[in-house]
GROMACS .gro file of C-alpha atoms in nm:
model
  199
    1UNK     CA    1   2.722  -1.399  -6.638
    2UNK     CA    2   2.772  -1.304  -6.272
    3UNK     CA    3   3.097  -1.506  -6.252
    4UNK     CA    4   3.223  -1.344  -6.572
    5UNK     CA    5   3.150  -0.995  -6.431
    6UNK     CA    6   3.337  -1.077  -6.109
    7UNK     CA    7   3.633  -1.213  -6.305
    8UNK     CA    8   3.640  -0.904  -6.529
    9UNK     CA    9   3.628  -0.679  -6.221
   10UNK     CA   10   3.908  -0.881  -6.058
   11UNK     CA   11   4.120  -0.850  -6.372
   12UNK     CA   12   4.064  -0.473  -6.397
   13UNK     CA   13   4.137  -0.423  -6.027
   14UNK     CA   14   4.463  -0.622  -6.041
   15UNK     CA   15   4.576  -0.418  -6.344
   16UNK     CA   16   4.488  -0.091  -6.166
   17UNK     CA   17   4.656  -0.193  -5.838
   18UNK     CA   18   4.974  -0.300  -6.020
   19UNK     CA   19   4.984   0.027  -6.215
   20UNK     CA   20   4.906   0.255  -5.919
   21UNK     CA   21   5.139   0.074  -5.674
   22UNK     CA   22   5.430   0.041  -5.918
   23UNK     CA   23   5.422  -0.339  -5.922
   24UNK     CA   24   5.487  -0.578  -6.210
   25UNK     CA   25   5.349  -0.922  -6.283
   26UNK     CA   26   5.678  -1.073  -6.169
   27UNK     CA   27   5.689  -0.879  -5.840
   28UNK     CA   28   5.327  -0.980  -5.774
   29UNK     CA   29   5.412  -1.347  -5.840
   30UNK     CA   30   5.726  -1.342  -5.626
   31UNK     CA   31   5.559  -1.174  -5.326
   32UNK     CA   32   5.225  -1.357  -5.335
   33UNK     CA   33   5.365  -1.705  -5.404
   34UNK     CA   34   5.148  -1.751  -5.714
   35UNK     CA   35   5.285  -1.879  -6.042
   36UNK     CA   36   5.331  -1.651  -6.340
   37UNK     CA   37   5.091  -1.871  -6.537
   38UNK     CA   38   4.814  -1.810  -6.280
   39UNK     CA   39   4.858  -1.431  -6.292
   40UNK     CA   40   4.888  -1.423  -6.671
   41UNK     CA   41   4.577  -1.638  -6.714
   42UNK     CA   42   4.371  -1.408  -6.488
   43UNK     CA   43   4.496  -1.090  -6.658
   44UNK     CA   44   4.444  -1.231  -7.007
   45UNK     CA   45   4.088  -1.339  -6.921
   46UNK     CA   46   4.154  -1.712  -6.968
   47UNK     CA   47   4.005  -1.807  -6.630
   48UNK     CA   48   3.634  -1.769  -6.552
   49UNK     CA   49   3.632  -1.909  -6.198
   50UNK     CA   50   3.933  -1.794  -5.991
   51UNK     CA   51   3.992  -1.986  -5.667
   52UNK     CA   52   3.926  -1.798  -5.342
   53UNK     CA   53   4.275  -1.885  -5.212
   54UNK     CA   54   4.429  -1.719  -5.520
   55UNK     CA   55   4.213  -1.408  -5.479
   56UNK     CA   56   4.305  -1.390  -5.109
   57UNK     CA   57   4.681  -1.404  -5.187
   58UNK     CA   58   4.647  -1.122  -5.441
   59UNK     CA   59   4.429  -0.906  -5.213
   60UNK     CA   60   4.664  -0.963  -4.916
   61UNK     CA   61   4.958  -0.851  -5.131
   62UNK     CA   62   4.783  -0.523  -5.220
   63UNK     CA   63   4.630  -0.473  -4.873
   64UNK     CA   64   4.266  -0.478  -4.984
   65UNK     CA   65   3.976  -0.705  -4.891
   66UNK     CA   66   3.935  -1.011  -5.109
   67UNK     CA   67   3.563  -0.931  -5.139
   68UNK     CA   68   3.640  -0.575  -5.255
   69UNK     CA   69   3.888  -0.685  -5.521
   70UNK     CA   70   3.614  -0.894  -5.685
   71UNK     CA   71   3.311  -0.673  -5.635
   72UNK     CA   72   3.418  -0.306  -5.629
   73UNK     CA   73   3.573  -0.080  -5.892
   74UNK     CA   74   3.880   0.012  -5.684
   75UNK     CA   75   4.007   0.274  -5.928
   76UNK     CA   76   3.675   0.457  -5.926
   77UNK     CA   77   3.654   0.441  -5.547
   78UNK     CA   78   4.008   0.573  -5.495
   79UNK     CA   79   3.948   0.861  -5.735
   80UNK     CA   80   3.637   0.961  -5.539
   81UNK     CA   81   3.812   0.927  -5.203
   82UNK     CA   82   4.104   1.140  -5.318
   83UNK     CA   83   3.875   1.424  -5.423
   84UNK     CA   84   3.609   1.406  -5.148
   85UNK     CA   85   3.726   1.373  -4.789
   86UNK     CA   86   3.533   1.127  -4.575
   87UNK     CA   87   3.586   1.363  -4.284
   88UNK     CA   88   3.454   1.678  -4.450
   89UNK     CA   89   3.670   1.986  -4.483
   90UNK     CA   90   3.985   1.887  -4.294
   91UNK     CA   91   4.248   2.145  -4.204
   92UNK     CA   92   4.604   2.070  -4.313
   93UNK     CA   93   4.862   1.993  -4.045
   94UNK     CA   94   5.116   2.266  -3.966
   95UNK     CA   95   5.467   2.121  -4.000
   96UNK     CA   96   5.774   2.297  -3.854
   97UNK     CA   97   6.063   2.317  -4.102
   98UNK     CA   98   6.405   2.254  -3.949
   99UNK     CA   99   6.729   2.325  -4.133
  100UNK     CA  100   6.963   2.030  -4.158
  101UNK     CA  101   7.229   2.196  -3.939
  102UNK     CA  102   6.972   2.257  -3.658
  103UNK     CA  103   6.841   1.901  -3.663
  104UNK     CA  104   7.037   1.748  -3.373
  105UNK     CA  105   6.963   2.028  -3.126
  106UNK     CA  106   6.594   2.050  -3.229
  107UNK     CA  107   6.516   1.676  -3.235
  108UNK     CA  108   6.437   1.661  -2.861
  109UNK     CA  109   6.196   1.954  -2.875
  110UNK     CA  110   5.823   1.892  -2.887
  111UNK     CA  111   5.629   1.966  -3.207
  112UNK     CA  112   5.428   2.233  -3.021
  113UNK     CA  113   5.748   2.420  -2.937
  114UNK     CA  114   5.898   2.375  -3.285
  115UNK     CA  115   5.585   2.520  -3.445
  116UNK     CA  116   5.640   2.844  -3.255
  117UNK     CA  117   6.012   2.887  -3.340
  118UNK     CA  118   6.045   2.741  -3.692
  119UNK     CA  119   5.905   2.839  -4.031
  120UNK     CA  120   5.599   2.631  -4.124
  121UNK     CA  121   5.481   2.428  -4.418
  122UNK     CA  122   5.158   2.229  -4.439
  123UNK     CA  123   5.085   1.861  -4.489
  124UNK     CA  124   4.754   1.760  -4.645
  125UNK     CA  125   4.680   1.421  -4.496
  126UNK     CA  126   4.620   1.236  -4.174
  127UNK     CA  127   4.939   1.227  -3.968
  128UNK     CA  128   5.090   1.346  -3.643
  129UNK     CA  129   5.434   1.426  -3.501
  130UNK     CA  130   5.561   1.560  -3.836
  131UNK     CA  131   5.866   1.773  -3.905
  132UNK     CA  132   6.005   1.910  -4.229
  133UNK     CA  133   6.380   1.875  -4.287
  134UNK     CA  134   6.533   2.131  -4.527
  135UNK     CA  135   6.840   1.970  -4.684
  136UNK     CA  136   7.161   2.172  -4.693
  137UNK     CA  137   7.362   1.896  -4.862
  138UNK     CA  138   7.281   1.625  -5.117
  139UNK     CA  139   7.191   1.274  -4.999
  140UNK     CA  140   7.344   0.995  -5.208
  141UNK     CA  141   7.203   1.116  -5.540
  142UNK     CA  142   6.848   1.071  -5.404
  143UNK     CA  143   6.781   1.419  -5.271
  144UNK     CA  144   6.944   1.754  -5.343
  145UNK     CA  145   7.031   2.070  -5.159
  146UNK     CA  146   6.709   2.266  -5.097
  147UNK     CA  147   6.477   1.964  -5.101
  148UNK     CA  148   6.226   1.939  -4.817
  149UNK     CA  149   6.151   1.601  -4.659
  150UNK     CA  150   5.834   1.562  -4.452
  151UNK     CA  151   5.919   1.311  -4.181
  152UNK     CA  152   5.724   1.129  -3.908
  153UNK     CA  153   5.960   1.211  -3.625
  154UNK     CA  154   6.149   0.932  -3.449
  155UNK     CA  155   5.976   0.651  -3.639
  156UNK     CA  156   6.170   0.377  -3.819
  157UNK     CA  157   5.986   0.283  -4.138
  158UNK     CA  158   6.023  -0.093  -4.187
  159UNK     CA  159   5.888  -0.091  -4.543
  160UNK     CA  160   5.974   0.253  -4.680
  161UNK     CA  161   6.253   0.506  -4.640
  162UNK     CA  162   6.387   0.633  -4.308
  163UNK     CA  163   6.598   0.947  -4.266
  164UNK     CA  164   6.899   0.896  -4.037
  165UNK     CA  165   7.165   1.139  -3.911
  166UNK     CA  166   7.517   1.013  -3.840
  167UNK     CA  167   7.671   1.207  -3.548
  168UNK     CA  168   8.030   1.120  -3.648
  169UNK     CA  169   8.013   1.225  -4.013
  170UNK     CA  170   7.745   1.492  -3.942
  171UNK     CA  171   7.561   1.377  -4.255
  172UNK     CA  172   7.211   1.259  -4.334
  173UNK     CA  173   7.144   0.935  -4.518
  174UNK     CA  174   6.841   0.727  -4.614
  175UNK     CA  175   6.793   0.363  -4.513
  176UNK     CA  176   6.539   0.103  -4.612
  177UNK     CA  177   6.431  -0.226  -4.452
  178UNK     CA  178   6.685  -0.447  -4.268
  179UNK     CA  179   6.869  -0.143  -4.132
  180UNK     CA  180   7.081  -0.202  -3.820
  181UNK     CA  181   7.109   0.107  -3.602
  182UNK     CA  182   7.452   0.203  -3.464
  183UNK     CA  183   7.532   0.419  -3.160
  184UNK     CA  184   7.646   0.700  -3.391
  185UNK     CA  185   7.310   0.710  -3.570
  186UNK     CA  186   7.015   0.928  -3.479
  187UNK     CA  187   6.686   0.820  -3.638
  188UNK     CA  188   6.518   1.136  -3.764
  189UNK     CA  189   6.207   0.948  -3.881
  190UNK     CA  190   6.019   0.786  -4.166
  191UNK     CA  191   5.991   0.990  -4.487
  192UNK     CA  192   5.626   1.035  -4.583
  193UNK     CA  193   5.660   1.305  -4.851
  194UNK     CA  194   5.935   1.468  -5.060
  195UNK     CA  195   5.919   1.818  -5.201
  196UNK     CA  196   6.196   1.870  -5.449
  197UNK     CA  197   6.387   2.199  -5.470
  198UNK     CA  198   6.173   2.351  -5.199
  199UNK     CA  199   5.843   2.306  -5.387
   0.00000   0.00000   0.00000
């Protein structure tokens, strides 16, 4: 009975992690190196005793402990953590908002100075060295005029999206992994939140 409970918990956690992280069975198989049959058998409840090496590959893919994925209700835990802060009543971070046309001249200023000369927005989360970039032109059909991008200044995001300014074209663009920086490019930083149409 204990094994069956652990397997049921594993199955539910994999389903939740795939749904909440935007993954599919195929993307999980391709990235973890497991066969589709293995994943399908676990998710369909056809396996009672899943090998530890299989569990470890799945948990590594999702960035959770292999013990947690078997024993804890991850969905329930994440719901609680998102509503109750572990650190008590945290204050949001003040984020200076820079207009796109001011970006190059303001990039070298410290956050403490920017906070005193720019309008502010607030970021609810744990982060530092943040700026907001108010777009004054569209970016490749991804973002529109008026959108606000919250960016971790100067950081190149290897896995997510990075905002880059090209000094020659005087335009912003977004890059993902495997980006090669050129001399004309100024890395604004990694995008950690988008607020569409100024919301």
